[in-house]
mmCIF file of N, CA and C in Angstrom:
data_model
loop_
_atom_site.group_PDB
_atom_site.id
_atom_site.type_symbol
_atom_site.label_atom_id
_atom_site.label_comp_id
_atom_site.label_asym_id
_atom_site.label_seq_id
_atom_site.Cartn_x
_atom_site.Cartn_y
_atom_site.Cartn_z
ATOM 1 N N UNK A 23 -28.564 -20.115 8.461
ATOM 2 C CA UNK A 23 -28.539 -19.260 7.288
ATOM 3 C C UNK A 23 -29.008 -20.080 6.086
ATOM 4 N N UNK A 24 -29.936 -19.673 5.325
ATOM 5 C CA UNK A 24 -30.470 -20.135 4.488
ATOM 6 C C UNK A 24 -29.385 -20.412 2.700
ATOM 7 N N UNK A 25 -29.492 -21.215 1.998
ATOM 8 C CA UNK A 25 -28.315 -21.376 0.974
ATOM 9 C C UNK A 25 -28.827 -20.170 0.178
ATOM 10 N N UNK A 26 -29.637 -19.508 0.202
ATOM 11 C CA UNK A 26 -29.353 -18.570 -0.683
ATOM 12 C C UNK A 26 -28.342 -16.999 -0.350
ATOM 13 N N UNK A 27 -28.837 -16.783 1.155
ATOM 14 C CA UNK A 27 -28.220 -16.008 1.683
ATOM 15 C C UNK A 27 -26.366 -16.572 1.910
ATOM 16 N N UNK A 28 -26.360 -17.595 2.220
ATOM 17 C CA UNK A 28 -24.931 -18.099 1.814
ATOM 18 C C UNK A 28 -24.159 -17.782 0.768
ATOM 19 N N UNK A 29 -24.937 -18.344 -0.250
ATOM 20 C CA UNK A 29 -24.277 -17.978 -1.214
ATOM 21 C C UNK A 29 -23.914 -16.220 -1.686
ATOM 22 N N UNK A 30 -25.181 -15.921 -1.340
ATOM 23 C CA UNK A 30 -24.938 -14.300 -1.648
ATOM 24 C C UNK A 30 -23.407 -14.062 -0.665
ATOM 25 N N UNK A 31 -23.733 -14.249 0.438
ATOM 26 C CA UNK A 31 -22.431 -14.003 1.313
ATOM 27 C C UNK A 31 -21.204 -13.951 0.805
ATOM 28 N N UNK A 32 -20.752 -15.297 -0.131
ATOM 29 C CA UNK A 32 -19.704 -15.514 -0.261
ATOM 30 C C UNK A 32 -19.222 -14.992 -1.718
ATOM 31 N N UNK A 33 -20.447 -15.164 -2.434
ATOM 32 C CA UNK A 33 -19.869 -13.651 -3.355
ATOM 33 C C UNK A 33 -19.639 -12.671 -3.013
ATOM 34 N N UNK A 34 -20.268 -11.932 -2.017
ATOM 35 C CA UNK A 34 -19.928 -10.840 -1.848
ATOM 36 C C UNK A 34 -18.303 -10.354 -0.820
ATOM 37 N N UNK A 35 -18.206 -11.525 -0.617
ATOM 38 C CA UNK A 35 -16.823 -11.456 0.162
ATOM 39 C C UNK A 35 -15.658 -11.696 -0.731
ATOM 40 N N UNK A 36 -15.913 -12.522 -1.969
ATOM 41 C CA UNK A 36 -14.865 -12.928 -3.207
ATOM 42 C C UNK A 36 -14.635 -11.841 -3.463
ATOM 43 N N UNK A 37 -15.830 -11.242 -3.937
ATOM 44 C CA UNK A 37 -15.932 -9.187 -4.066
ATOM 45 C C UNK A 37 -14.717 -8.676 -3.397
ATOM 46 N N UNK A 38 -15.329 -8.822 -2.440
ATOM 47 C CA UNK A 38 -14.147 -7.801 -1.216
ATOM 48 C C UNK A 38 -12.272 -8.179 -1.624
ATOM 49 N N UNK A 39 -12.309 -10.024 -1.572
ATOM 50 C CA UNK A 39 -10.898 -9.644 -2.272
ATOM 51 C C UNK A 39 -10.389 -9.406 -3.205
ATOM 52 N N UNK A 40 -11.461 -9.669 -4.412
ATOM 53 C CA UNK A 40 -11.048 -9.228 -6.098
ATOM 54 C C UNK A 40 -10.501 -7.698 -5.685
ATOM 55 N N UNK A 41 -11.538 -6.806 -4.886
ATOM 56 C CA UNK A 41 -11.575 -5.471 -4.931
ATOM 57 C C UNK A 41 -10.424 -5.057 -3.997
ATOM 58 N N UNK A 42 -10.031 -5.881 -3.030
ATOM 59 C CA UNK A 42 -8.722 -5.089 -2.950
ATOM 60 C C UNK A 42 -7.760 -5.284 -3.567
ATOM 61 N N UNK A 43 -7.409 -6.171 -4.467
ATOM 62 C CA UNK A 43 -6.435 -6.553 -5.434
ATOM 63 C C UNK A 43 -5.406 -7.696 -5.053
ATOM 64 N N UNK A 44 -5.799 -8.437 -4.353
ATOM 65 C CA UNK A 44 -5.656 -9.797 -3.991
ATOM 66 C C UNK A 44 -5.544 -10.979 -4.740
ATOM 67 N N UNK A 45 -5.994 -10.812 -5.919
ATOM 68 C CA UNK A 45 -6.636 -11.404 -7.330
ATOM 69 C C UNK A 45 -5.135 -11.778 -8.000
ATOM 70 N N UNK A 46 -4.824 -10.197 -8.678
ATOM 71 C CA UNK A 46 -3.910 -9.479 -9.082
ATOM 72 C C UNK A 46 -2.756 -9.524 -8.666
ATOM 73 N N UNK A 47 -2.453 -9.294 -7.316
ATOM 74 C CA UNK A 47 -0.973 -9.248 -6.485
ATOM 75 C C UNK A 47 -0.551 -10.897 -6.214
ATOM 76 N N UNK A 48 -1.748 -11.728 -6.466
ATOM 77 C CA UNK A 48 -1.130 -13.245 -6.423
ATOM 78 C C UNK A 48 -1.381 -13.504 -7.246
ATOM 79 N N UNK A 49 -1.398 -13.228 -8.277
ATOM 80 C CA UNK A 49 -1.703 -13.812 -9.855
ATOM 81 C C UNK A 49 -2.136 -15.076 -9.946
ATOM 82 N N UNK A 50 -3.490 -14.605 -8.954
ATOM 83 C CA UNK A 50 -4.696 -15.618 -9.250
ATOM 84 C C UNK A 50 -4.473 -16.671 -8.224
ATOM 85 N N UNK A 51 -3.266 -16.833 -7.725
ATOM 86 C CA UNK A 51 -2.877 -18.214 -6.537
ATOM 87 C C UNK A 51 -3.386 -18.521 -5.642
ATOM 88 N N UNK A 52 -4.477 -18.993 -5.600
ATOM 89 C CA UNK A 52 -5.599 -19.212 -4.310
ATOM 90 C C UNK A 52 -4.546 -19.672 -3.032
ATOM 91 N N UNK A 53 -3.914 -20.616 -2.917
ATOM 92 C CA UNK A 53 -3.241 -21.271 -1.739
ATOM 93 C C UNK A 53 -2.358 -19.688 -1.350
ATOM 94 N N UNK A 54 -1.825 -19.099 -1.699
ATOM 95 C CA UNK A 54 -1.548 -17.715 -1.366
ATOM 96 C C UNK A 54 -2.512 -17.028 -1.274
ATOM 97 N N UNK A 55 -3.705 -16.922 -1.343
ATOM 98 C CA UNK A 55 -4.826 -15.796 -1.047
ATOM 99 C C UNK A 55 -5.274 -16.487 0.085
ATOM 100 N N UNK A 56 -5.723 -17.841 0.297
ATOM 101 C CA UNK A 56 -5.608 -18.268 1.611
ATOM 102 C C UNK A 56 -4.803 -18.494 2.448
ATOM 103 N N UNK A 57 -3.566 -18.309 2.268
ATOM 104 C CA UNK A 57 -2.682 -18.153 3.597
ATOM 105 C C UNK A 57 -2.673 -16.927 4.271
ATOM 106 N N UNK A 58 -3.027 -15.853 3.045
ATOM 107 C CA UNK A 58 -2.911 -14.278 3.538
ATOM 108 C C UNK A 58 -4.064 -14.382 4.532
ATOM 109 N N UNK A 59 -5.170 -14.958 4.389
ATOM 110 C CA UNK A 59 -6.836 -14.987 5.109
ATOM 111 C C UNK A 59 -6.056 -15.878 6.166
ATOM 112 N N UNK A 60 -5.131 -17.103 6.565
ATOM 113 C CA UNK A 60 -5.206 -17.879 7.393
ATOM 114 C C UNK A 60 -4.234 -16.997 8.532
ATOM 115 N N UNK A 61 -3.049 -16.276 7.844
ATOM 116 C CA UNK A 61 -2.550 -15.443 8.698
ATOM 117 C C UNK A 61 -3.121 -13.769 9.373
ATOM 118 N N UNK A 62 -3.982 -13.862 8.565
ATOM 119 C CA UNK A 62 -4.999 -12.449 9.044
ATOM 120 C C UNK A 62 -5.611 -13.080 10.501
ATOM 121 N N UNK A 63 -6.275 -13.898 10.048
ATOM 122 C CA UNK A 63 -7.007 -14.451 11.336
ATOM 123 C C UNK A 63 -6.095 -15.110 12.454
ATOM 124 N N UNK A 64 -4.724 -15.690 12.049
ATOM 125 C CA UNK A 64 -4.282 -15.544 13.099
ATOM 126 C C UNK A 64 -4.217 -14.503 14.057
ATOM 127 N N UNK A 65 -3.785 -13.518 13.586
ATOM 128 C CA UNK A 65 -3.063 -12.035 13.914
ATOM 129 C C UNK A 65 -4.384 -11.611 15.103
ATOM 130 N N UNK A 66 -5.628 -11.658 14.212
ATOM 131 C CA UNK A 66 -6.766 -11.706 15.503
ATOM 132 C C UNK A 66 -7.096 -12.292 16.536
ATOM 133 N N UNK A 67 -6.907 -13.130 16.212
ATOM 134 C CA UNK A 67 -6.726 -14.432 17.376
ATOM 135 C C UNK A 67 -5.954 -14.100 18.649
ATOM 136 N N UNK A 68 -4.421 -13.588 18.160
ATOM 137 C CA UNK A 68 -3.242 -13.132 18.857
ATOM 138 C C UNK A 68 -3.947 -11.781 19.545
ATOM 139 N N UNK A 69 -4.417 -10.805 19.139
ATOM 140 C CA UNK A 69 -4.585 -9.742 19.364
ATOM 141 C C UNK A 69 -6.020 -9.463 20.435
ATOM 142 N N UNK A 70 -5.123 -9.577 21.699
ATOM 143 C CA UNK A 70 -6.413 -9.648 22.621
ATOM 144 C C UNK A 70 -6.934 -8.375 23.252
ATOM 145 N N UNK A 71 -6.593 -6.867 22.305
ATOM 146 C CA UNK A 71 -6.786 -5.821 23.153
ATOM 147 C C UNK A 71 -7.968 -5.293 21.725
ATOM 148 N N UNK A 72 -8.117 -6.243 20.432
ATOM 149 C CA UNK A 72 -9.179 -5.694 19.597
ATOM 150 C C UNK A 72 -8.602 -4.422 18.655
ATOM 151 N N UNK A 73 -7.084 -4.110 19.008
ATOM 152 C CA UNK A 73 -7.002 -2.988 17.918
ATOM 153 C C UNK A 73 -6.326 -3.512 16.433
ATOM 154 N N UNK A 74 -6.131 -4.647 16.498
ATOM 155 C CA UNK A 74 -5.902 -4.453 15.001
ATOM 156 C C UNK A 74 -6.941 -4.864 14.106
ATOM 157 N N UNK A 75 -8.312 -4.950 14.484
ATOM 158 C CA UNK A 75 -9.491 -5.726 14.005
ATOM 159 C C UNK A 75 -10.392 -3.559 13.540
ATOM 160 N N UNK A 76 -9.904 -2.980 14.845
ATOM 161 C CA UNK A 76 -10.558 -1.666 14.731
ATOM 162 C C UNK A 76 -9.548 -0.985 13.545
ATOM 163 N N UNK A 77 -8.268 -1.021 14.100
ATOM 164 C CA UNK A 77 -7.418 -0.514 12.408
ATOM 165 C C UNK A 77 -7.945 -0.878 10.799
ATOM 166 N N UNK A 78 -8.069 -2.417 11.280
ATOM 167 C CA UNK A 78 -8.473 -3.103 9.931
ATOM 168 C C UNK A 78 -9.824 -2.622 9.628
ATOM 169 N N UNK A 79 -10.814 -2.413 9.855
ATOM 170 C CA UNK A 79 -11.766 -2.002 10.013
ATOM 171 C C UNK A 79 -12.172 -0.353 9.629
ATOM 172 N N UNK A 80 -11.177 0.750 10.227
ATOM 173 C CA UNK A 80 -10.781 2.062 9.743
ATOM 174 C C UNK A 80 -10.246 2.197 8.636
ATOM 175 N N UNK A 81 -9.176 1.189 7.744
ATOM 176 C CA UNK A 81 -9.139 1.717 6.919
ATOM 177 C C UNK A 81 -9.799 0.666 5.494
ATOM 178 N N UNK A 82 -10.491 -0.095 6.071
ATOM 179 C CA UNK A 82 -11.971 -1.196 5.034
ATOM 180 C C UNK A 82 -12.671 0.423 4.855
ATOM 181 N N UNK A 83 -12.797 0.835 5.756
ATOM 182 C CA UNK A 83 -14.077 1.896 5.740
ATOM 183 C C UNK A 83 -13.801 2.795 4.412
ATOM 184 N N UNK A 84 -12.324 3.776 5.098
ATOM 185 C CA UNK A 84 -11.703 4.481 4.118
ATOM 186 C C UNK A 84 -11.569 4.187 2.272
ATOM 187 N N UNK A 85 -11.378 2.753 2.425
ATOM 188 C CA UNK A 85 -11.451 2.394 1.326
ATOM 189 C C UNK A 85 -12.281 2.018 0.218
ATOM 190 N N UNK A 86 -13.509 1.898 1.384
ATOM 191 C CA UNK A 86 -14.860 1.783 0.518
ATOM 192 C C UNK A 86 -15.027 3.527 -0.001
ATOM 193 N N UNK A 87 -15.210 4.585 0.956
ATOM 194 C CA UNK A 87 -15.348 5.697 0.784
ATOM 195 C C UNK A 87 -14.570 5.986 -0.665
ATOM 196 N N UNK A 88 -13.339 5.595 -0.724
ATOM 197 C CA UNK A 88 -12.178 6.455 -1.647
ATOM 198 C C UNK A 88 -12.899 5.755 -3.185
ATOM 199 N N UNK A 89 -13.093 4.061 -3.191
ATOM 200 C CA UNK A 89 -14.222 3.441 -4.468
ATOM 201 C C UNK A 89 -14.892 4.133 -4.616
ATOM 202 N N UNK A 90 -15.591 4.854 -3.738
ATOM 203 C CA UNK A 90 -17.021 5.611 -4.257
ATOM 204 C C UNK A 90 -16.897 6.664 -4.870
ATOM 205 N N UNK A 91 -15.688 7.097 -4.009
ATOM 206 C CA UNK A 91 -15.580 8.579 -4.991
ATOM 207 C C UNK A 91 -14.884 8.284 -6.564
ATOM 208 N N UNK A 92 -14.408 7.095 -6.759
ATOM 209 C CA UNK A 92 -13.671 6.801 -8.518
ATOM 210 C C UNK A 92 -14.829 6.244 -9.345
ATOM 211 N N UNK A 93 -16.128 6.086 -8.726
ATOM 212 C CA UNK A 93 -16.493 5.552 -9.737
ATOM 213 C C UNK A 93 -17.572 6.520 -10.447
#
């Protein structure tokens, strides 16, 4: 992957947690915004039948949909 596309990447994923309010609910505490990310990915790891990646995933979707309609 090229550094520009990198970088785009990872803004756009900071995105994703500003926008769910991750920011906000840890008042800014990165070492708490990464534990929430270190225990997410556990949980996948653990989860060898793929449904909590498809849950997580159903309601990412939902939630992009529901942004679109507020703005």
């Amino acid at each position: 992957m090229k550094r520009r596309e990198r970088t785009r990447q990872l803004i756009e994923l900071g995105g994703l947690v500003a926008k769910a309010g991750f920011v906000e609910l840890a008042d800014d505490d990165r070492a708490a915004i990464f534990g929430l990310l270190v225990e997410a990915a556990a949980k996948l790891r653990a989860d060898e039948t793929g449904n909590q990646l498809t849950l997580w995933r159903r309601r990412g979707r939902r939630a992009f949909v529901d942004a679109e309609g507020k703005d």
